[in-house]
PDB file of C-alpha atoms and ligand atoms in Angstrom:
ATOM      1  CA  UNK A  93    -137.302  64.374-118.990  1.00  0.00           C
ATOM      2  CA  UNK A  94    -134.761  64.607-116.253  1.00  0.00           C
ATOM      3  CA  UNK A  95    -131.463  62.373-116.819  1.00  0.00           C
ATOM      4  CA  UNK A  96    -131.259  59.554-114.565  1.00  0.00           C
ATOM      5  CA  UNK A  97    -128.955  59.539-111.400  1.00  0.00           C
ATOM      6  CA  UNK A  98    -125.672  58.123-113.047  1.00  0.00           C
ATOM      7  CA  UNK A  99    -125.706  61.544-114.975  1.00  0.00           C
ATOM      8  CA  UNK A 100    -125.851  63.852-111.555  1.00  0.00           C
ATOM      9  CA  UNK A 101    -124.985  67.601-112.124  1.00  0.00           C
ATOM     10  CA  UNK A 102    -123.465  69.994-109.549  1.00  0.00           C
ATOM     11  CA  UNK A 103    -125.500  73.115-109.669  1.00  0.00           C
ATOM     12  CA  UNK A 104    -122.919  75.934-108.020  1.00  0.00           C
ATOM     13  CA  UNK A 105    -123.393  80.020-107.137  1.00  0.00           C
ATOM     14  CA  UNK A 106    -120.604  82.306-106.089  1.00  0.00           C
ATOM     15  CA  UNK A 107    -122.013  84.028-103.704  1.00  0.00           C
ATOM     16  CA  UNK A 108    -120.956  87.459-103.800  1.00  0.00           C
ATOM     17  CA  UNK A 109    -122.214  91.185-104.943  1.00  0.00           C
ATOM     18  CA  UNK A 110    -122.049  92.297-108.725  1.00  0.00           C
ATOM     19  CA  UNK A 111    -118.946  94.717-107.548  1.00  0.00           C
ATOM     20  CA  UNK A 112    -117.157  91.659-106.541  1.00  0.00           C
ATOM     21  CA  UNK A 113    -117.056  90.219-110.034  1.00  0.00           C
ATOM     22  CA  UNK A 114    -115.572  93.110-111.769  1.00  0.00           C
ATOM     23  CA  UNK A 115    -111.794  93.902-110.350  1.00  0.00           C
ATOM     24  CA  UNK A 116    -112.738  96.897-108.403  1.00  0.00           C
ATOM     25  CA  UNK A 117    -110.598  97.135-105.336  1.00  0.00           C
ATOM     26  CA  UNK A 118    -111.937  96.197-102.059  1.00  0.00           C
ATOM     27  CA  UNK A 119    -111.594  99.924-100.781  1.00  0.00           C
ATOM     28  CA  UNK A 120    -114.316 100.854-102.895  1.00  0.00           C
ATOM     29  CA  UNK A 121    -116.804  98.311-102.201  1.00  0.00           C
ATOM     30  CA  UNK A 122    -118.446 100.483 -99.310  1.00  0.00           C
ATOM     31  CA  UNK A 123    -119.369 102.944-101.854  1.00  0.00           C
ATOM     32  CA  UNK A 124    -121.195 100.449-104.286  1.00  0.00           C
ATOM     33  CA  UNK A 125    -125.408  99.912-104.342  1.00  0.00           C
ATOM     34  CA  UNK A 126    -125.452  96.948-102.427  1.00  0.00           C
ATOM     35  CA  UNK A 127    -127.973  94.296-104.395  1.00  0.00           C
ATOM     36  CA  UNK A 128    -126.890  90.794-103.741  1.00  0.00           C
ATOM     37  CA  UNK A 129    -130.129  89.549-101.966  1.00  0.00           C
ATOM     38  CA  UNK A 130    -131.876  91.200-105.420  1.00  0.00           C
ATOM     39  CA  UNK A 131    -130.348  87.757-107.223  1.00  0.00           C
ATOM     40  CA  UNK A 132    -129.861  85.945-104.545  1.00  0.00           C
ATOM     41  CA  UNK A 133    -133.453  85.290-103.879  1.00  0.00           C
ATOM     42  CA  UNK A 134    -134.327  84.913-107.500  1.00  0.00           C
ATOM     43  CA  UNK A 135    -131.952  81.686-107.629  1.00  0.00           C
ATOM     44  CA  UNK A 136    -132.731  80.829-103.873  1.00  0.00           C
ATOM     45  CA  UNK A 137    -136.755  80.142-104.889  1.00  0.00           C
ATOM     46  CA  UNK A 138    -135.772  79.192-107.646  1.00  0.00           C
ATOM     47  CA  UNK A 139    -134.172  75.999-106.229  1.00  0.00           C
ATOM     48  CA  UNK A 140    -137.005  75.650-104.027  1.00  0.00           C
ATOM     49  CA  UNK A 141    -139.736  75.549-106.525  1.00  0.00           C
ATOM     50  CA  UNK A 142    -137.349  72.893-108.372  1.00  0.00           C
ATOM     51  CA  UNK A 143    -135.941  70.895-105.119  1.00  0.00           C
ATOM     52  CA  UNK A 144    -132.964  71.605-106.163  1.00  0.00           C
ATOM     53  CA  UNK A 145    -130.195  71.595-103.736  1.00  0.00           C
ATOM     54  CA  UNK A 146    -126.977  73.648-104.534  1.00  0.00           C
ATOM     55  CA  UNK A 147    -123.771  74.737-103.553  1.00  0.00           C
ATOM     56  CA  UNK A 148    -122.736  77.841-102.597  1.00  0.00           C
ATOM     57  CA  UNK A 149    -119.225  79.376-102.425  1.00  0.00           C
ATOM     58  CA  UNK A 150    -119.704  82.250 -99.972  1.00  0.00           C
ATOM     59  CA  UNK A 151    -116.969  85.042-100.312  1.00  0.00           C
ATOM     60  CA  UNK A 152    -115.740  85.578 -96.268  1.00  0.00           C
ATOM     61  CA  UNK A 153    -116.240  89.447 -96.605  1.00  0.00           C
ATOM     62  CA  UNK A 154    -120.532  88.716 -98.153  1.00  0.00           C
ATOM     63  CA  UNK A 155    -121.237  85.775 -94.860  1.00  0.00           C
ATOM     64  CA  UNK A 156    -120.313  88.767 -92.363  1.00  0.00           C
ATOM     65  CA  UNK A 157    -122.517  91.682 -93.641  1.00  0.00           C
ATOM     66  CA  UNK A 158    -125.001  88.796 -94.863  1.00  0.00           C
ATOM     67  CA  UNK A 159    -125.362  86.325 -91.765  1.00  0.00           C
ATOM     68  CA  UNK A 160    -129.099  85.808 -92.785  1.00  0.00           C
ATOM     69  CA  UNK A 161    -128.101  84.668 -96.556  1.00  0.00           C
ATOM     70  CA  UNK A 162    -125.698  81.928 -94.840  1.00  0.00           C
ATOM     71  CA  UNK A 163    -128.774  80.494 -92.450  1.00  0.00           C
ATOM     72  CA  UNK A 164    -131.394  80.937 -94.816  1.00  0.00           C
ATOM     73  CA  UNK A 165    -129.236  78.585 -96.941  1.00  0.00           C
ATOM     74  CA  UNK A 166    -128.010  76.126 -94.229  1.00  0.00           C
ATOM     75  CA  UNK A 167    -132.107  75.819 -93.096  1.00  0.00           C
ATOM     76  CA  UNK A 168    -133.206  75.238 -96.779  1.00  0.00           C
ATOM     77  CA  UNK A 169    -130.790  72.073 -96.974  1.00  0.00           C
ATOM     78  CA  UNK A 170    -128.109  73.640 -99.600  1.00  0.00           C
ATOM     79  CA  UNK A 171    -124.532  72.805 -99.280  1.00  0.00           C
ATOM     80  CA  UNK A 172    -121.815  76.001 -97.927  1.00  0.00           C
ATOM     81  CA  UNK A 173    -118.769  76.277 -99.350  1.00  0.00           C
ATOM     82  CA  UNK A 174    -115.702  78.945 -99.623  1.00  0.00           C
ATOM     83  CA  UNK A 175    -114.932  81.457-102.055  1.00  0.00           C
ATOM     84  CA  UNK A 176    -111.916  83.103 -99.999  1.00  0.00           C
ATOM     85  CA  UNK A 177    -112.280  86.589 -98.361  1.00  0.00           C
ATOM     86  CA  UNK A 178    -111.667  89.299-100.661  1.00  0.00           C
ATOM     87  CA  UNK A 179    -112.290  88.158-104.225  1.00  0.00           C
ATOM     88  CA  UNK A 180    -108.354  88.677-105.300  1.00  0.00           C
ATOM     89  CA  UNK A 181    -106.603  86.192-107.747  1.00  0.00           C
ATOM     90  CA  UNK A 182    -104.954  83.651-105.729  1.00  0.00           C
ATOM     91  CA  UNK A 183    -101.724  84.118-107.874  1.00  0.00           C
ATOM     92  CA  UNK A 184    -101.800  87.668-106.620  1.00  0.00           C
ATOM     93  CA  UNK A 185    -102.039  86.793-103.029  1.00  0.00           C
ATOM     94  CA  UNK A 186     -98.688  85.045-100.834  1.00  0.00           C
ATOM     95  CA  UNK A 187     -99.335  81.813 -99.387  1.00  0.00           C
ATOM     96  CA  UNK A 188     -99.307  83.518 -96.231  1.00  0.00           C
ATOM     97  CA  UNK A 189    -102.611  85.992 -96.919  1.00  0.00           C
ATOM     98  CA  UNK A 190    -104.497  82.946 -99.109  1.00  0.00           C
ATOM     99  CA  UNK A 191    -104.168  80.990 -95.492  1.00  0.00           C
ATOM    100  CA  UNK A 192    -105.327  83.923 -93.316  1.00  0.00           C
ATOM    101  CA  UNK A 193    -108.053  84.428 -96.020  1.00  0.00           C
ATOM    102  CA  UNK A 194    -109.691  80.760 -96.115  1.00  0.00           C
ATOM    103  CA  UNK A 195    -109.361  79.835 -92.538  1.00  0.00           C
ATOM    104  CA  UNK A 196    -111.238  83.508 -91.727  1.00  0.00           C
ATOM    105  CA  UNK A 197    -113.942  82.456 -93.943  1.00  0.00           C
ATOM    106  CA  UNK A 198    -113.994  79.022 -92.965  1.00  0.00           C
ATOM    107  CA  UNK A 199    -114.388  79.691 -89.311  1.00  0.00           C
ATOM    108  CA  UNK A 200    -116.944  82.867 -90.409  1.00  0.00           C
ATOM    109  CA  UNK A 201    -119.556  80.460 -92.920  1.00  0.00           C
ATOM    110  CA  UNK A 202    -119.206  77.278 -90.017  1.00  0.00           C
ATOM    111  CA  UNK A 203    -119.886  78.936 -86.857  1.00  0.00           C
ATOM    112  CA  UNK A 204    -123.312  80.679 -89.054  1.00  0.00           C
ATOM    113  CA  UNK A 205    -124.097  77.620 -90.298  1.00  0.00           C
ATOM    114  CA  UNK A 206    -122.859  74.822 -87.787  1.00  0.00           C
ATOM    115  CA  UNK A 207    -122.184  72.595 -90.647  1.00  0.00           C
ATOM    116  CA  UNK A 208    -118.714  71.777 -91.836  1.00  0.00           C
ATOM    117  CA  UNK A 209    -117.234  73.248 -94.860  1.00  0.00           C
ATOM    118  CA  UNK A 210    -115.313  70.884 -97.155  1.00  0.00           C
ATOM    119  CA  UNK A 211    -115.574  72.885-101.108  1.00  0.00           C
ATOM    120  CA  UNK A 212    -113.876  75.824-101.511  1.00  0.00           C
ATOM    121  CA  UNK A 213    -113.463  77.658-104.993  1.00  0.00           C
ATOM    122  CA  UNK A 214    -110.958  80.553-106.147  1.00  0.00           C
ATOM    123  CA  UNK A 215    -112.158  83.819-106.890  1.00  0.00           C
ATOM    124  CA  UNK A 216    -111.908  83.968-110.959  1.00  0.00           C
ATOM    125  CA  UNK A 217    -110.901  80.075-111.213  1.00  0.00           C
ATOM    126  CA  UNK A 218    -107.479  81.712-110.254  1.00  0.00           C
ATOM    127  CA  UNK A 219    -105.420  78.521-108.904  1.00  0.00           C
ATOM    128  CA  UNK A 220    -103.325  78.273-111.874  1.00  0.00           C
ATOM    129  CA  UNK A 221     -99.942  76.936-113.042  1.00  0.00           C
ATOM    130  CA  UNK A 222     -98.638  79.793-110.459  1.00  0.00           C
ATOM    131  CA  UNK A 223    -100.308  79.318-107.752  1.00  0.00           C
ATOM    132  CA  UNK A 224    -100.428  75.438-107.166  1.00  0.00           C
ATOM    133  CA  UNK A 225     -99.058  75.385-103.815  1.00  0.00           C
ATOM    134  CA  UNK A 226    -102.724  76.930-102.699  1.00  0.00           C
ATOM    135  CA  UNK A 227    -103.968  73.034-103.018  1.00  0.00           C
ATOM    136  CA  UNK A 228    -101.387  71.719 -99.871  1.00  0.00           C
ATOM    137  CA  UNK A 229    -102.746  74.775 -97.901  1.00  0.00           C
ATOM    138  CA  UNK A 230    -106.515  74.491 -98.695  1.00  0.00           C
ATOM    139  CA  UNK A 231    -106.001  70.367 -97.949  1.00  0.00           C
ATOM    140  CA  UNK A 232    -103.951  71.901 -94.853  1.00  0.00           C
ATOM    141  CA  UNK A 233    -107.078  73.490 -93.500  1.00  0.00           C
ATOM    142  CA  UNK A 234    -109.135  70.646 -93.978  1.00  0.00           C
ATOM    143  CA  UNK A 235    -110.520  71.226 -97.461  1.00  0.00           C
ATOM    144  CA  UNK A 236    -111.583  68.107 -99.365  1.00  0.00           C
ATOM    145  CA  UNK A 237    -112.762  69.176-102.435  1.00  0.00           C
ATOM    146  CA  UNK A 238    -111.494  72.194-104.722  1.00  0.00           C
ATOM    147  CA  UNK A 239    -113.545  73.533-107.793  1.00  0.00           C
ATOM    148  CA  UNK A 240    -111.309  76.402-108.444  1.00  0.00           C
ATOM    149  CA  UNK A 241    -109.521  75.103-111.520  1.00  0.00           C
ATOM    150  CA  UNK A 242    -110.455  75.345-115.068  1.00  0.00           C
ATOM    151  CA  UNK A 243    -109.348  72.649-117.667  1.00  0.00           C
ATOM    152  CA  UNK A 244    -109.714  75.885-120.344  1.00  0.00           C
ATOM    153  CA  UNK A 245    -107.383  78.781-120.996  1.00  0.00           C
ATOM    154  CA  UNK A 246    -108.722  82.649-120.634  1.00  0.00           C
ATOM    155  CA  UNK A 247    -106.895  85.895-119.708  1.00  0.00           C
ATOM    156  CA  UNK A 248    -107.544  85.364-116.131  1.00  0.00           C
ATOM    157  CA  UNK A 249    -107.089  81.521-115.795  1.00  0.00           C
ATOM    158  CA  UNK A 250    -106.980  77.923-116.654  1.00  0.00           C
ATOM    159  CA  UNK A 251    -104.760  75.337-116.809  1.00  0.00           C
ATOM    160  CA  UNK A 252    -104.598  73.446-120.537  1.00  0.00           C
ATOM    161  CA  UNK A 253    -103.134  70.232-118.879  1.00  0.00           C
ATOM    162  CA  UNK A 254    -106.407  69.686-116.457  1.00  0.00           C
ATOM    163  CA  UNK A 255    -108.386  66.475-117.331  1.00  0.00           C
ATOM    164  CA  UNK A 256    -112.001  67.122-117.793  1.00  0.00           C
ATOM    165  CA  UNK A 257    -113.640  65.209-114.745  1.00  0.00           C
ATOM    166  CA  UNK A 258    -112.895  64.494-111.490  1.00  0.00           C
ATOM    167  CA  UNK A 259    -110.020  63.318-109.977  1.00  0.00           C
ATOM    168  CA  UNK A 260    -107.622  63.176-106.877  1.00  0.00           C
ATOM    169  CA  UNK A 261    -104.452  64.877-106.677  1.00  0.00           C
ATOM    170  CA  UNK A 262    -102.175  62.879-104.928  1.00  0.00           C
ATOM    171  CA  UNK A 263    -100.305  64.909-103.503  1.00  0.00           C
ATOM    172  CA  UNK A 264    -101.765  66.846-101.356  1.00  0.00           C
ATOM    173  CA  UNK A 265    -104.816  64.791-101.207  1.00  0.00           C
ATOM    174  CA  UNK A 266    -107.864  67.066-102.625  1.00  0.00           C
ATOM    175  CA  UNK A 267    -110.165  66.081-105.153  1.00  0.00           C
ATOM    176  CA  UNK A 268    -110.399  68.722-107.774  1.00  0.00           C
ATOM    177  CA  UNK A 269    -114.042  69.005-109.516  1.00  0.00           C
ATOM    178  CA  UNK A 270    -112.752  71.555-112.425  1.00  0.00           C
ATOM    179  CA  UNK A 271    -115.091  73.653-114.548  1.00  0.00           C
ATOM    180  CA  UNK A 272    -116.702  71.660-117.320  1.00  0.00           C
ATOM    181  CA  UNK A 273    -116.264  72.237-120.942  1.00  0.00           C
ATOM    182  CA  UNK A 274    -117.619  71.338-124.271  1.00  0.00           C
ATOM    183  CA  UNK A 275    -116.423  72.198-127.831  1.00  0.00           C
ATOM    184  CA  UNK A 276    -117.668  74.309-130.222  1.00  0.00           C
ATOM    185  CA  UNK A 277    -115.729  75.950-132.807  1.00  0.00           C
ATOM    186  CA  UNK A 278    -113.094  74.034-132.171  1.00  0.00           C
ATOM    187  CA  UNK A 279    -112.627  76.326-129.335  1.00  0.00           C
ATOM    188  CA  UNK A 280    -113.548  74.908-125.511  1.00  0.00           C
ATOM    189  CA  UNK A 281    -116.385  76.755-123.679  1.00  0.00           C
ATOM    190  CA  UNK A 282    -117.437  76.585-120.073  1.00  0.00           C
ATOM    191  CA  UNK A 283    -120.840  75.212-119.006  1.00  0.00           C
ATOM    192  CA  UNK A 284    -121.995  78.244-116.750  1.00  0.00           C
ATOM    193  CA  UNK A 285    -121.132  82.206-116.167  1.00  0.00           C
ATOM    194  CA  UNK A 286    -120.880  84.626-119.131  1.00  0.00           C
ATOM    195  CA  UNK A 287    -120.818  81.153-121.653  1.00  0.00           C
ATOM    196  CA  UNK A 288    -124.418  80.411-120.119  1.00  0.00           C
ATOM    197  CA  UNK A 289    -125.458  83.966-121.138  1.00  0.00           C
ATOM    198  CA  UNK A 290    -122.929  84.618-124.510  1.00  0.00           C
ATOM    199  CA  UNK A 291    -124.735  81.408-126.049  1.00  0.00           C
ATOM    200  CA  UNK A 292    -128.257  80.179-126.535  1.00  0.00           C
ATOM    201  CA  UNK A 293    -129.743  77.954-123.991  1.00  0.00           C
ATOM    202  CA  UNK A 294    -129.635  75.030-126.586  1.00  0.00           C
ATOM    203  CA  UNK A 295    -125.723  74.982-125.767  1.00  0.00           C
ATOM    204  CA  UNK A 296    -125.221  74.468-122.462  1.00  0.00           C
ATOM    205  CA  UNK A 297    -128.087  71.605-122.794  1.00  0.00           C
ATOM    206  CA  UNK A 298    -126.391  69.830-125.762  1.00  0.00           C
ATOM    207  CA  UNK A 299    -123.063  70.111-123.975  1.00  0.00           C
ATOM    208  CA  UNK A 300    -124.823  68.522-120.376  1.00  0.00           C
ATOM    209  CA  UNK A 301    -126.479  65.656-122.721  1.00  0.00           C
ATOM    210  CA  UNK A 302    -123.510  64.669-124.727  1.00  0.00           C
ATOM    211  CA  UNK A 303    -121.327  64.424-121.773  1.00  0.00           C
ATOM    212  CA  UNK A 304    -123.638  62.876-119.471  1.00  0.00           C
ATOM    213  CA  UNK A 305    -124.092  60.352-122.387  1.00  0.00           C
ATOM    214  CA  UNK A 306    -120.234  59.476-121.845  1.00  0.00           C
ATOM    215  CA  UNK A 307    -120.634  59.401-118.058  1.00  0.00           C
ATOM    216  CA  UNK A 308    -119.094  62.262-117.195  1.00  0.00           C
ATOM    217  CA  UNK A 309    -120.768  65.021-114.408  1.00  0.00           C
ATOM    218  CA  UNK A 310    -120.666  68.553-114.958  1.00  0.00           C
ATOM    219  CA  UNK A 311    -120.814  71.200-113.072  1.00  0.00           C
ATOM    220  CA  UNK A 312    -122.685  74.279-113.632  1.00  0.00           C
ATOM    221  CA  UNK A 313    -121.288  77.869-112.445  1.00  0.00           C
ATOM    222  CA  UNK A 314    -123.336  81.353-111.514  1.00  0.00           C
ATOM    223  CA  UNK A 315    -123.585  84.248-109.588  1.00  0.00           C
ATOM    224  CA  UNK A 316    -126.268  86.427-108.110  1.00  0.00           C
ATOM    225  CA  UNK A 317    -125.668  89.681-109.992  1.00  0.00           C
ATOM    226  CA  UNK A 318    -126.365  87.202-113.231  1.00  0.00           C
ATOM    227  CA  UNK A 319    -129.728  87.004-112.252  1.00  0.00           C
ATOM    228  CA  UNK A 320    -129.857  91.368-111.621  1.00  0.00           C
ATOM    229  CA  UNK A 321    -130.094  92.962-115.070  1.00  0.00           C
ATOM    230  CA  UNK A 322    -130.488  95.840-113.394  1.00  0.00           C
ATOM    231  CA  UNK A 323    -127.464  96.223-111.526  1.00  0.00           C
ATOM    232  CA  UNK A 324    -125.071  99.684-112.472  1.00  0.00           C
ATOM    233  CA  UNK A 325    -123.139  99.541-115.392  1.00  0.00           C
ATOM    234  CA  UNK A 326    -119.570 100.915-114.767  1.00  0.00           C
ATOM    235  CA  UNK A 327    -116.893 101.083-117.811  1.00  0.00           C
ATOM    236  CA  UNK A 328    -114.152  98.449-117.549  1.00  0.00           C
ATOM    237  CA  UNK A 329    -111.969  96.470-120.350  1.00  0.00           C
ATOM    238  CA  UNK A 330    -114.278  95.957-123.065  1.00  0.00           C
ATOM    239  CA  UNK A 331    -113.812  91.593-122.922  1.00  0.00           C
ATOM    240  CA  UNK A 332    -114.446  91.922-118.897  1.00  0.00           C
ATOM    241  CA  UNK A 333    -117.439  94.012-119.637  1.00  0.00           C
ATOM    242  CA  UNK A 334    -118.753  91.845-122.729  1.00  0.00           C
ATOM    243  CA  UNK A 335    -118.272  88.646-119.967  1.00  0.00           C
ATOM    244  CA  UNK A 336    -120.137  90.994-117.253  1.00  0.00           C
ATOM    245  CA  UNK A 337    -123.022  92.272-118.994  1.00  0.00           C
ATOM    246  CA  UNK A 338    -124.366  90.158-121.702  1.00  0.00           C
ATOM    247  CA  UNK A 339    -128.019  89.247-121.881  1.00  0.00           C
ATOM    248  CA  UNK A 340    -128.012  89.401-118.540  1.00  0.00           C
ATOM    249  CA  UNK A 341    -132.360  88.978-118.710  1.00  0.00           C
ATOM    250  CA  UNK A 342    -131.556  85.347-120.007  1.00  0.00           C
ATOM    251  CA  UNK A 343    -130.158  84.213-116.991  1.00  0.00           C
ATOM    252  CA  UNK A 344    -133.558  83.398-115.213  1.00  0.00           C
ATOM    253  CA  UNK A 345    -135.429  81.601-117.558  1.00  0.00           C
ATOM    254  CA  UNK A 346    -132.886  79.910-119.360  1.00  0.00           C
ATOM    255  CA  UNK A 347    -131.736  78.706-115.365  1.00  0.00           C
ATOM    256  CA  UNK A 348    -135.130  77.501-115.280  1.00  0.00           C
ATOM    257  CA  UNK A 349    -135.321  75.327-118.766  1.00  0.00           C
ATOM    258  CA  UNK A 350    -131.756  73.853-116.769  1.00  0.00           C
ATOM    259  CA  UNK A 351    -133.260  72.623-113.953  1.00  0.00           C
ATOM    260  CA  UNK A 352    -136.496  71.214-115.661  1.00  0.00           C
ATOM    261  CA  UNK A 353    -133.896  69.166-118.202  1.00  0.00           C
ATOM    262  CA  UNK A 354    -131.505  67.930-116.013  1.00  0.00           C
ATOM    263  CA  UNK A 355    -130.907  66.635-112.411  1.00  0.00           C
ATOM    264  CA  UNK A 356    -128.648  68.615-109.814  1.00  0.00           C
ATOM    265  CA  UNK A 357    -127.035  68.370-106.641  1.00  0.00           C
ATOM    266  CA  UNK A 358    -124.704  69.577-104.176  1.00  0.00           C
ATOM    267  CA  UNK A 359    -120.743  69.488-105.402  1.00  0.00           C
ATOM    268  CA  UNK A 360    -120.065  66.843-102.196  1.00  0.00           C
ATOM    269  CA  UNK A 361    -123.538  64.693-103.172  1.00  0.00           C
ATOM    270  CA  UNK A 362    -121.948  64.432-106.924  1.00  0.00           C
ATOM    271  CA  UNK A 363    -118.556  63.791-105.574  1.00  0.00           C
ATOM    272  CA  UNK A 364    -119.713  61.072-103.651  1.00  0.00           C
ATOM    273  CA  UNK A 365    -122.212  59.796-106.247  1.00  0.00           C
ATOM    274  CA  UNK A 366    -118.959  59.597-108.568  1.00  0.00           C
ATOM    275  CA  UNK A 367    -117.130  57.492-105.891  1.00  0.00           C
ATOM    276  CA  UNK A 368    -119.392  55.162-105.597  1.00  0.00           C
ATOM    277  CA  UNK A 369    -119.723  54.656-109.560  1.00  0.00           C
ATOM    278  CA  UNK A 370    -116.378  54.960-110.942  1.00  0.00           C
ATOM    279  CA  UNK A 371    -113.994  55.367-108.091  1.00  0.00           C
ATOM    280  CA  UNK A 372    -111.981  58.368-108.104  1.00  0.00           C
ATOM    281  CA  UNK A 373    -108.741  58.235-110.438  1.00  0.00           C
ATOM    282  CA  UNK A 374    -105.311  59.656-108.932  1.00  0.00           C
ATOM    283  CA  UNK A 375    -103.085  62.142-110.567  1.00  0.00           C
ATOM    284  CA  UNK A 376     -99.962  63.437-109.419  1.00  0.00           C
ATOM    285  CA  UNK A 377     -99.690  67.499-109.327  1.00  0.00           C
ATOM    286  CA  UNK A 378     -97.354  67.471-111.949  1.00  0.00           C
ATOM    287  CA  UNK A 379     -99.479  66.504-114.799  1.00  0.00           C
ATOM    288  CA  UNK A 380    -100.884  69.817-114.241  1.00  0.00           C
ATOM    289  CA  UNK A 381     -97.419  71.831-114.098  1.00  0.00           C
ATOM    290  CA  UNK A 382     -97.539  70.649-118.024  1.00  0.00           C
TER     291      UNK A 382
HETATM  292 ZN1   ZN B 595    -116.264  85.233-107.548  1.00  0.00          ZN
END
């Protein structure tokens, strides 16, 4: 049985191309197998079978070679969002380039879609203690909401200090929808990516019951190559590839047992839903300097 409406989930996809998610520069993504409508349109009927609608951060360089992704999705009713141009960390990028970068693909996924963006998320969760001063540019460009920071620690991000729900950062004014976590281990996990994959199924749904029982929404991460076992294997660092590659053929069904258990929406739809419910609690940017 689906949970009831006060425990709304945001179902989310980076949208970009399995060579995106692996560090490999941008000059050699022309030489890649291209096979990001392979997943795509395993998730994309997916969501239609279920009535599911979703949000989806589009990487700037995917929406130009891909126009017919970004109005395929804008038809079927799912929400648009920004995942920068080029897939680099935002703590390796100046202010100055991140700009350029999400007012590009702004400009790119609105004028295909002729719907306002408001969501945008970092490539690799990457706004971090370092790179902060991305939020008064991304509110700058008229970005509402940000989903690019995660309340748990890895390698490539997180930020320990980052409550576990939604809130408003004063100042700038953005609402930050972080990645949601559950314990296990006494270690914290993410629900979605490589976690949805490392663990079984039974996981991700305990974690999505237990805090749904507390009132708290979750949001749910992906990707297209996730749902493309087939895609090439190349040799990387062996905790990127573990992260990469991992039951990769568990993606699909498991997605599927998700959307049968629980009830999704767009990012702005459970943003708004939240509002209404709880009101939106303020907290000033330096809680999350630590
Ligand atoms: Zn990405």
């Amino acid at each position: 049985m689906k949970e009831s409406e006060a425990n709304l989930n945001a179902f989310t996809v980076d949208l970009e191309d399995w060579y995106h998610g692996i560090e490999l520069p941008a000059s050699e993504w022309g030489r890649q197998e291209r096979r990001i409508e392979i997943g795509f349109y395993k998730i994309f009927e997916l969501l239609e079978r279920y009535q599911v609608k979703a949000t989806f951060f589009v990487l700037g360089w995917v929406a130009e070679k891909y126009p017919q992704l970004i109005k395929a999705l804008s038809s079927a009713g799912h929400e648009l969002a920004s995942h920068g141009y080029s897939h680099e960390k935002v703590y390796h990028l100046t202010p100055a380039q991140f700009r350029e970068e999400i007012k590009t693909t702004k400009k790119t996924i609105e004028d295909l879609s002729g719907k306002l963006l408001v969501a945008y998320r970092a490539p690799f969760f990457s706004i971090t203690e370092k790179s902060l001063w991305a939020l008064e540019i991304l509110a700058e460009e008229g970005h509402t909401i940000d989903c690019s920071i995660s309340p748990i620690k890895t390698w490539r991000y997180g930020i320990k200090n980052c409550p576990d729900e939604i809130f408003n950062i004063t100042e700038p004014n953005i609402i930050e929808f972080p990645v949601s976590s559950f314990n296990f281990f006494s270690k914290r996990w993410a629900v979605g990516g490589a976690y949805f994959r490392l663990f079984p199924y039974v996981f991700t749904k305990r974690a999505l019951e237990n805090r749904g029982k507390n009132g708290r929404h979750s949001m749910f991460y992906i990707h297209p190559w996730e749902y493309d076992p087939a895609h090439p294997k190349v040799p990387m660092e062996k905790k990127a590839y573990i992260t990469h590659y991992t039951r990769l053929s568990s993606t699909l069904p498991n997605t599927e047992k998700l959307v049968s258990n629980f009830k999704f929406d767009t990012v702005s739809k459970v943003v708004n839903n939240y509002q209404k419910q709880n009101g939106i609690s303020n907290i000033s940017i330096n809680v999350l300097q630590g």
